[in-house]
Amino acid sequence: MSQIAPDTLLKFGHREFQKKMSHEVTSLTTAESQWVYGWRRTLLLITLLLVSIFSQIDRILPFILAESIKADLGLSDTQLGLITGMAFSICYSLASLPLARFSDHGWAKQVLVGCILIWSAMTGLGGLATGFAALALSRIGVALGEAGGTPASHALIVHKIPEQLHGRAIGLYAMGIPLGTMLGFALGGWASDNVGWRNALFGAGTFGGLVVILVLLFTEKNNVIKRDAGEDFFRSARTLLSKPAFFWLFIATNLLGFASAPFYTFAAPFLIRTHGLTASEVGISFGLLQGLMGIAGTLLGGRLFDRAVNRGSLTLLNPPAIVFGLSAITTLAGLFAPVSWMSIALFVPGMFSFAFLLPYGFGAGHLVAGPGKQALASGLLMLGSGLFSATLSPLLVGMISDAATATGVENGLQAGLLVAPVFILFTAAACFVVSRRLAVYHSWH
């Protein structure tokens, strides 16, 4: 075998290095060319925020309307748990993954438009329900539409917003959850007492559809990251879940779903039954605080997440873990508070913690997933928080409430809601584990 001169090897290596660097610079330049700036970025973020707000309004309206719906249709707490939990969450979770895949493949705008039209129409049709089955079917339709909202929006963010601003952009989008909750609770509570739950659903469906116009005007097609030809959807999902950091993040979102779903589903009925508040009073007080805490949590969480990533923190999810630990104690105390204002005040840390985790959870998931798989990561995390946990926990609380009431317990719903602080504490522990796994892999570097 003939030998190759050392200088030839050096020249060859140098050429290969130059080709690699040229490819990386070209990829970076291509990515930067897709970013939006100035007024275009502002309008994009405002549009996505409105998408998030109206999605949340349509999702949570049945929570504040629950007592009116229960009385009108003759439902039990178990049936309420099925409608707000299982009927919504199974479809929402399973549909989120294929819709996330479409979003990653450059169809984010189209997915978003189609999803808004579906969830708005099905929310309005829910106002025509005459029984449990019809209302459950309408909620399944809402879930199908809303399943693609977050993955598609996240795909647009990661492809149109510079990477150093991703945490804040995701935090701003996530702020739509508390804002939508605040508006949904306040307007829904007023509607329940004044115009009825059916008209509340009709109105929400109509106004939600108007957001489609903004999406058509102010969003753009997202670019596509090329992958290996043999990489399919399920292989990508398995690969991502095989990473210990992402697997434990997936576990944490499951636990979060067990904590937050019954809290949001039954907090309003609990305050109405336990402390004698009207739906309007709960909507204004609980909804306003939920909105304010959610805004503070998502914005602060997004900013702190960006700072932690930029400095290479080895304890990335420790802040939300600490917040969850404290809120487990206050939520438990709120269930046994003697007066309404004290109960609501003690629920505030729980409201804050759910929102505070959102930019941390999605942001960390995107970092572990890498380019071109951020929407897939969002879809998997939504699957974790929605499929089993958000499906089973409201049903579990409703069953415990009905069983306790049947045995003569004066406040059966109070016993059922003990599920929430238990799983808030479990979520705190899982967040500490995620931090350790992220520190081992340095996934954000």
PDB file of N, CA, C and O in Angstrom, residues 110-163:
ATOM      1  N   GLN A 110     -50.898  25.984   8.430  1.00  0.00           N
ATOM      2  CA  GLN A 110     -52.111  25.295   7.997  1.00  0.00           C
ATOM      3  C   GLN A 110     -52.742  24.511   9.142  1.00  0.00           C
ATOM      4  O   GLN A 110     -53.972  24.472   9.287  1.00  0.00           O
ATOM      5  N   VAL A 111     -51.904  23.859   9.946  1.00  0.00           N
ATOM      6  CA  VAL A 111     -52.408  23.117  11.105  1.00  0.00           C
ATOM      7  C   VAL A 111     -53.132  24.067  12.052  1.00  0.00           C
ATOM      8  O   VAL A 111     -54.227  23.769  12.558  1.00  0.00           O
ATOM      9  N   LEU A 112     -52.527  25.226  12.289  1.00  0.00           N
ATOM     10  CA  LEU A 112     -53.099  26.185  13.227  1.00  0.00           C
ATOM     11  C   LEU A 112     -54.461  26.690  12.741  1.00  0.00           C
ATOM     12  O   LEU A 112     -55.422  26.753  13.517  1.00  0.00           O
ATOM     13  N   VAL A 113     -54.569  27.040  11.473  1.00  0.00           N
ATOM     14  CA  VAL A 113     -55.835  27.527  10.920  1.00  0.00           C
ATOM     15  C   VAL A 113     -56.924  26.461  11.049  1.00  0.00           C
ATOM     16  O   VAL A 113     -58.043  26.729  11.516  1.00  0.00           O
ATOM     17  N   GLY A 114     -56.610  25.240  10.625  1.00  0.00           N
ATOM     18  CA  GLY A 114     -57.590  24.164  10.695  1.00  0.00           C
ATOM     19  C   GLY A 114     -58.033  23.869  12.115  1.00  0.00           C
ATOM     20  O   GLY A 114     -59.227  23.653  12.382  1.00  0.00           O
ATOM     21  N   CYS A 115     -57.081  23.879  13.042  1.00  0.00           N
ATOM     22  CA  CYS A 115     -57.398  23.556  14.439  1.00  0.00           C
ATOM     23  C   CYS A 115     -58.304  24.608  15.070  1.00  0.00           C
ATOM     24  O   CYS A 115     -59.242  24.275  15.808  1.00  0.00           O
ATOM     25  N   ILE A 116     -58.033  25.884  14.796  1.00  0.00           N
ATOM     26  CA  ILE A 116     -58.867  26.949  15.371  1.00  0.00           C
ATOM     27  C   ILE A 116     -60.297  26.833  14.866  1.00  0.00           C
ATOM     28  O   ILE A 116     -61.266  26.989  15.626  1.00  0.00           O
ATOM     29  N   LEU A 117     -60.458  26.584  13.573  1.00  0.00           N
ATOM     30  CA  LEU A 117     -61.803  26.437  13.009  1.00  0.00           C
ATOM     31  C   LEU A 117     -62.556  25.292  13.667  1.00  0.00           C
ATOM     32  O   LEU A 117     -63.747  25.403  13.983  1.00  0.00           O
ATOM     33  N   ILE A 118     -61.856  24.160  13.892  1.00  0.00           N
ATOM     34  CA  ILE A 118     -62.510  22.986  14.479  1.00  0.00           C
ATOM     35  C   ILE A 118     -62.912  23.255  15.923  1.00  0.00           C
ATOM     36  O   ILE A 118     -64.064  23.017  16.317  1.00  0.00           O
ATOM     37  N   TRP A 119     -61.970  23.749  16.748  1.00  0.00           N
ATOM     38  CA  TRP A 119     -62.311  23.884  18.172  1.00  0.00           C
ATOM     39  C   TRP A 119     -63.365  24.984  18.387  1.00  0.00           C
ATOM     40  O   TRP A 119     -64.187  24.876  19.306  1.00  0.00           O
ATOM     41  N   SER A 120     -63.365  26.023  17.567  1.00  0.00           N
ATOM     42  CA  SER A 120     -64.368  27.081  17.722  1.00  0.00           C
ATOM     43  C   SER A 120     -65.756  26.566  17.362  1.00  0.00           C
ATOM     44  O   SER A 120     -66.740  26.828  18.067  1.00  0.00           O
ATOM     45  N   ALA A 121     -65.842  25.827  16.254  1.00  0.00           N
ATOM     46  CA  ALA A 121     -67.134  25.284  15.833  1.00  0.00           C
ATOM     47  C   ALA A 121     -67.690  24.303  16.864  1.00  0.00           C
ATOM     48  O   ALA A 121     -68.885  24.340  17.209  1.00  0.00           O
ATOM     49  N   MET A 122     -66.830  23.440  17.404  1.00  0.00           N
ATOM     50  CA  MET A 122     -67.301  22.437  18.347  1.00  0.00           C
ATOM     51  C   MET A 122     -67.660  23.046  19.696  1.00  0.00           C
ATOM     52  O   MET A 122     -68.541  22.531  20.400  1.00  0.00           O
ATOM     53  N   THR A 123     -67.005  24.140  20.076  1.00  0.00           N
ATOM     54  CA  THR A 123     -67.400  24.838  21.305  1.00  0.00           C
ATOM     55  C   THR A 123     -68.816  25.371  21.169  1.00  0.00           C
ATOM     56  O   THR A 123     -69.646  25.225  22.071  1.00  0.00           O
ATOM     57  N   GLY A 124     -69.097  26.019  20.023  1.00  0.00           N
ATOM     58  CA  GLY A 124     -70.442  26.522  19.791  1.00  0.00           C
ATOM     59  C   GLY A 124     -71.483  25.424  19.767  1.00  0.00           C
ATOM     60  O   GLY A 124     -72.578  25.564  20.337  1.00  0.00           O
ATOM     61  N   LEU A 125     -71.164  24.297  19.130  1.00  0.00           N
ATOM     62  CA  LEU A 125     -72.114  23.183  19.069  1.00  0.00           C
ATOM     63  C   LEU A 125     -72.391  22.593  20.448  1.00  0.00           C
ATOM     64  O   LEU A 125     -73.454  22.007  20.673  1.00  0.00           O
ATOM     65  N   GLY A 126     -71.433  22.739  21.371  1.00  0.00           N
ATOM     66  CA  GLY A 126     -71.659  22.248  22.728  1.00  0.00           C
ATOM     67  C   GLY A 126     -72.850  22.912  23.390  1.00  0.00           C
ATOM     68  O   GLY A 126     -73.488  22.327  24.275  1.00  0.00           O
ATOM     69  N   GLY A 127     -73.156  24.146  22.963  1.00  0.00           N
ATOM     70  CA  GLY A 127     -74.308  24.830  23.528  1.00  0.00           C
ATOM     71  C   GLY A 127     -75.635  24.211  23.141  1.00  0.00           C
ATOM     72  O   GLY A 127     -76.680  24.544  23.721  1.00  0.00           O
ATOM     73  N   LEU A 128     -75.635  23.306  22.167  1.00  0.00           N
ATOM     74  CA  LEU A 128     -76.859  22.622  21.735  1.00  0.00           C
ATOM     75  C   LEU A 128     -77.059  21.282  22.438  1.00  0.00           C
ATOM     76  O   LEU A 128     -78.062  20.598  22.187  1.00  0.00           O
ATOM     77  N   ALA A 129     -76.117  20.889  23.284  1.00  0.00           N
ATOM     78  CA  ALA A 129     -76.175  19.571  23.918  1.00  0.00           C
ATOM     79  C   ALA A 129     -77.428  19.430  24.778  1.00  0.00           C
ATOM     80  O   ALA A 129     -77.818  20.351  25.502  1.00  0.00           O
ATOM     81  N   THR A 130     -78.046  18.253  24.711  1.00  0.00           N
ATOM     82  CA  THR A 130     -79.240  17.969  25.507  1.00  0.00           C
ATOM     83  C   THR A 130     -79.004  16.887  26.554  1.00  0.00           C
ATOM     84  O   THR A 130     -79.922  16.522  27.285  1.00  0.00           O
ATOM     85  N   GLY A 131     -77.772  16.365  26.608  1.00  0.00           N
ATOM     86  CA  GLY A 131     -77.472  15.324  27.576  1.00  0.00           C
ATOM     87  C   GLY A 131     -75.982  15.066  27.656  1.00  0.00           C
ATOM     88  O   GLY A 131     -75.174  15.726  26.997  1.00  0.00           O
ATOM     89  N   PHE A 132     -75.629  14.091  28.461  1.00  0.00           N
ATOM     90  CA  PHE A 132     -74.227  13.772  28.709  1.00  0.00           C
ATOM     91  C   PHE A 132     -73.493  13.395  27.431  1.00  0.00           C
ATOM     92  O   PHE A 132     -72.406  13.904  27.149  1.00  0.00           O
ATOM     93  N   ALA A 133     -74.061  12.524  26.617  1.00  0.00           N
ATOM     94  CA  ALA A 133     -73.377  12.020  25.423  1.00  0.00           C
ATOM     95  C   ALA A 133     -73.100  13.131  24.423  1.00  0.00           C
ATOM     96  O   ALA A 133     -71.990  13.232  23.875  1.00  0.00           O
ATOM     97  N   ALA A 134     -74.080  13.979  24.166  1.00  0.00           N
ATOM     98  CA  ALA A 134     -73.893  15.053  23.196  1.00  0.00           C
ATOM     99  C   ALA A 134     -72.830  16.041  23.655  1.00  0.00           C
ATOM    100  O   ALA A 134     -71.996  16.501  22.865  1.00  0.00           O
ATOM    101  N   LEU A 135     -72.842  16.375  24.941  1.00  0.00           N
ATOM    102  CA  LEU A 135     -71.849  17.305  25.456  1.00  0.00           C
ATOM    103  C   LEU A 135     -70.454  16.693  25.410  1.00  0.00           C
ATOM    104  O   LEU A 135     -69.465  17.369  25.079  1.00  0.00           O
ATOM    105  N   ALA A 136     -70.367  15.392  25.726  1.00  0.00           N
ATOM    106  CA  ALA A 136     -69.067  14.714  25.669  1.00  0.00           C
ATOM    107  C   ALA A 136     -68.527  14.702  24.244  1.00  0.00           C
ATOM    108  O   ALA A 136     -67.322  14.927  24.017  1.00  0.00           O
ATOM    109  N   LEU A 137     -69.378  14.463  23.250  1.00  0.00           N
ATOM    110  CA  LEU A 137     -68.936  14.454  21.853  1.00  0.00           C
ATOM    111  C   LEU A 137     -68.443  15.832  21.419  1.00  0.00           C
ATOM    112  O   LEU A 137     -67.461  15.949  20.683  1.00  0.00           O
ATOM    113  N   SER A 138     -69.108  16.884  21.875  1.00  0.00           N
ATOM    114  CA  SER A 138     -68.648  18.231  21.521  1.00  0.00           C
ATOM    115  C   SER A 138     -67.286  18.517  22.123  1.00  0.00           C
ATOM    116  O   SER A 138     -66.436  19.155  21.494  1.00  0.00           O
ATOM    117  N   ARG A 139     -67.041  18.018  23.335  1.00  0.00           N
ATOM    118  CA  ARG A 139     -65.732  18.243  23.974  1.00  0.00           C
ATOM    119  C   ARG A 139     -64.634  17.457  23.269  1.00  0.00           C
ATOM    120  O   ARG A 139     -63.483  17.901  23.199  1.00  0.00           O
ATOM    121  N   ILE A 140     -64.979  16.296  22.736  1.00  0.00           N
ATOM    122  CA  ILE A 140     -64.011  15.536  21.934  1.00  0.00           C
ATOM    123  C   ILE A 140     -63.625  16.344  20.702  1.00  0.00           C
ATOM    124  O   ILE A 140     -62.457  16.408  20.307  1.00  0.00           O
ATOM    125  N   GLY A 141     -64.604  16.995  20.078  1.00  0.00           N
ATOM    126  CA  GLY A 141     -64.309  17.834  18.920  1.00  0.00           C
ATOM    127  C   GLY A 141     -63.437  19.017  19.270  1.00  0.00           C
ATOM    128  O   GLY A 141     -62.512  19.367  18.524  1.00  0.00           O
ATOM    129  N   VAL A 142     -63.709  19.646  20.412  1.00  0.00           N
ATOM    130  CA  VAL A 142     -62.863  20.756  20.868  1.00  0.00           C
ATOM    131  C   VAL A 142     -61.434  20.261  21.086  1.00  0.00           C
ATOM    132  O   VAL A 142     -60.454  20.922  20.709  1.00  0.00           O
ATOM    133  N   ALA A 143     -61.305  19.096  21.689  1.00  0.00           N
ATOM    134  CA  ALA A 143     -59.981  18.528  21.950  1.00  0.00           C
ATOM    135  C   ALA A 143     -59.220  18.266  20.661  1.00  0.00           C
ATOM    136  O   ALA A 143     -58.012  18.526  20.571  1.00  0.00           O
ATOM    137  N   LEU A 144     -59.906  17.736  19.646  1.00  0.00           N
ATOM    138  CA  LEU A 144     -59.256  17.470  18.365  1.00  0.00           C
ATOM    139  C   LEU A 144     -58.682  18.751  17.776  1.00  0.00           C
ATOM    140  O   LEU A 144     -57.574  18.762  17.251  1.00  0.00           O
ATOM    141  N   GLY A 145     -59.427  19.853  17.869  1.00  0.00           N
ATOM    142  CA  GLY A 145     -58.930  21.110  17.350  1.00  0.00           C
ATOM    143  C   GLY A 145     -57.778  21.665  18.168  1.00  0.00           C
ATOM    144  O   GLY A 145     -56.743  22.071  17.626  1.00  0.00           O
ATOM    145  N   GLU A 146     -57.929  21.653  19.477  1.00  0.00           N
ATOM    146  CA  GLU A 146     -56.910  22.278  20.326  1.00  0.00           C
ATOM    147  C   GLU A 146     -55.620  21.474  20.392  1.00  0.00           C
ATOM    148  O   GLU A 146     -54.577  22.000  20.789  1.00  0.00           O
ATOM    149  N   ALA A 147     -55.667  20.218  20.000  1.00  0.00           N
ATOM    150  CA  ALA A 147     -54.469  19.371  20.073  1.00  0.00           C
ATOM    151  C   ALA A 147     -53.314  19.911  19.245  1.00  0.00           C
ATOM    152  O   ALA A 147     -52.148  19.711  19.589  1.00  0.00           O
ATOM    153  N   GLY A 148     -53.612  20.584  18.143  1.00  0.00           N
ATOM    154  CA  GLY A 148     -52.542  21.078  17.286  1.00  0.00           C
ATOM    155  C   GLY A 148     -52.117  22.493  17.569  1.00  0.00           C
ATOM    156  O   GLY A 148     -51.123  22.975  17.005  1.00  0.00           O
ATOM    157  N   GLY A 149     -52.841  23.195  18.443  1.00  0.00           N
ATOM    158  CA  GLY A 149     -52.535  24.600  18.688  1.00  0.00           C
ATOM    159  C   GLY A 149     -51.155  24.855  19.251  1.00  0.00           C
ATOM    160  O   GLY A 149     -50.390  25.670  18.721  1.00  0.00           O
ATOM    161  N   THR A 150     -50.812  24.154  20.322  1.00  0.00           N
ATOM    162  CA  THR A 150     -49.517  24.384  20.958  1.00  0.00           C
ATOM    163  C   THR A 150     -48.347  23.880  20.120  1.00  0.00           C
ATOM    164  O   THR A 150     -47.372  24.619  19.934  1.00  0.00           O
ATOM    165  N   PRO A 151     -48.350  22.649  19.581  1.00  0.00           N
ATOM    166  CA  PRO A 151     -47.220  22.225  18.738  1.00  0.00           C
ATOM    167  C   PRO A 151     -47.005  23.136  17.539  1.00  0.00           C
ATOM    168  O   PRO A 151     -45.865  23.479  17.204  1.00  0.00           O
ATOM    169  N   ALA A 152     -48.089  23.539  16.864  1.00  0.00           N
ATOM    170  CA  ALA A 152     -47.946  24.406  15.693  1.00  0.00           C
ATOM    171  C   ALA A 152     -47.396  25.769  16.089  1.00  0.00           C
ATOM    172  O   ALA A 152     -46.525  26.326  15.405  1.00  0.00           O
ATOM    173  N   SER A 153     -47.886  26.324  17.191  1.00  0.00           N
ATOM    174  CA  SER A 153     -47.394  27.622  17.654  1.00  0.00           C
ATOM    175  C   SER A 153     -45.932  27.544  18.066  1.00  0.00           C
ATOM    176  O   SER A 153     -45.142  28.444  17.764  1.00  0.00           O
ATOM    177  N   HIS A 154     -45.556  26.468  18.757  1.00  0.00           N
ATOM    178  CA  HIS A 154     -44.153  26.300  19.149  1.00  0.00           C
ATOM    179  C   HIS A 154     -43.252  26.132  17.924  1.00  0.00           C
ATOM    180  O   HIS A 154     -42.119  26.626  17.902  1.00  0.00           O
ATOM    181  N   ALA A 155     -43.743  25.431  16.893  1.00  0.00           N
ATOM    182  CA  ALA A 155     -42.959  25.279  15.668  1.00  0.00           C
ATOM    183  C   ALA A 155     -42.706  26.634  15.022  1.00  0.00           C
ATOM    184  O   ALA A 155     -41.606  26.917  14.530  1.00  0.00           O
ATOM    185  N   LEU A 156     -43.716  27.496  15.007  1.00  0.00           N
ATOM    186  CA  LEU A 156     -43.536  28.841  14.455  1.00  0.00           C
ATOM    187  C   LEU A 156     -42.560  29.656  15.295  1.00  0.00           C
ATOM    188  O   LEU A 156     -41.741  30.408  14.753  1.00  0.00           O
ATOM    189  N   ILE A 157     -42.619  29.501  16.606  1.00  0.00           N
ATOM    190  CA  ILE A 157     -41.713  30.253  17.475  1.00  0.00           C
ATOM    191  C   ILE A 157     -40.264  29.842  17.237  1.00  0.00           C
ATOM    192  O   ILE A 157     -39.383  30.688  17.053  1.00  0.00           O
ATOM    193  N   VAL A 158     -39.990  28.538  17.232  1.00  0.00           N
ATOM    194  CA  VAL A 158     -38.599  28.098  17.125  1.00  0.00           C
ATOM    195  C   VAL A 158     -38.015  28.357  15.743  1.00  0.00           C
ATOM    196  O   VAL A 158     -36.799  28.449  15.589  1.00  0.00           O
ATOM    197  N   HIS A 159     -38.869  28.496  14.727  1.00  0.00           N
ATOM    198  CA  HIS A 159     -38.379  28.751  13.376  1.00  0.00           C
ATOM    199  C   HIS A 159     -38.372  30.228  13.012  1.00  0.00           C
ATOM    200  O   HIS A 159     -37.718  30.606  12.038  1.00  0.00           O
ATOM    201  N   LYS A 160     -39.092  31.062  13.767  1.00  0.00           N
ATOM    202  CA  LYS A 160     -39.190  32.468  13.411  1.00  0.00           C
ATOM    203  C   LYS A 160     -38.582  33.414  14.444  1.00  0.00           C
ATOM    204  O   LYS A 160     -38.377  34.596  14.152  1.00  0.00           O
ATOM    205  N   ILE A 161     -38.291  32.921  15.637  1.00  0.00           N
ATOM    206  CA  ILE A 161     -37.751  33.754  16.705  1.00  0.00           C
ATOM    207  C   ILE A 161     -36.328  33.296  17.010  1.00  0.00           C
ATOM    208  O   ILE A 161     -36.076  32.094  17.128  1.00  0.00           O
ATOM    209  N   PRO A 162     -35.350  34.222  17.135  1.00  0.00           N
ATOM    210  CA  PRO A 162     -33.969  33.825  17.446  1.00  0.00           C
ATOM    211  C   PRO A 162     -33.888  32.970  18.712  1.00  0.00           C
ATOM    212  O   PRO A 162     -34.659  33.159  19.660  1.00  0.00           O
ATOM    213  N   GLU A 163     -32.950  32.044  18.708  1.00  0.00           N
ATOM    214  CA  GLU A 163     -32.867  31.038  19.769  1.00  0.00           C
ATOM    215  C   GLU A 163     -32.714  31.647  21.153  1.00  0.00           C
ATOM    216  O   GLU A 163     -33.259  31.126  22.127  1.00  0.00           O
TER     217      GLU A 163
END
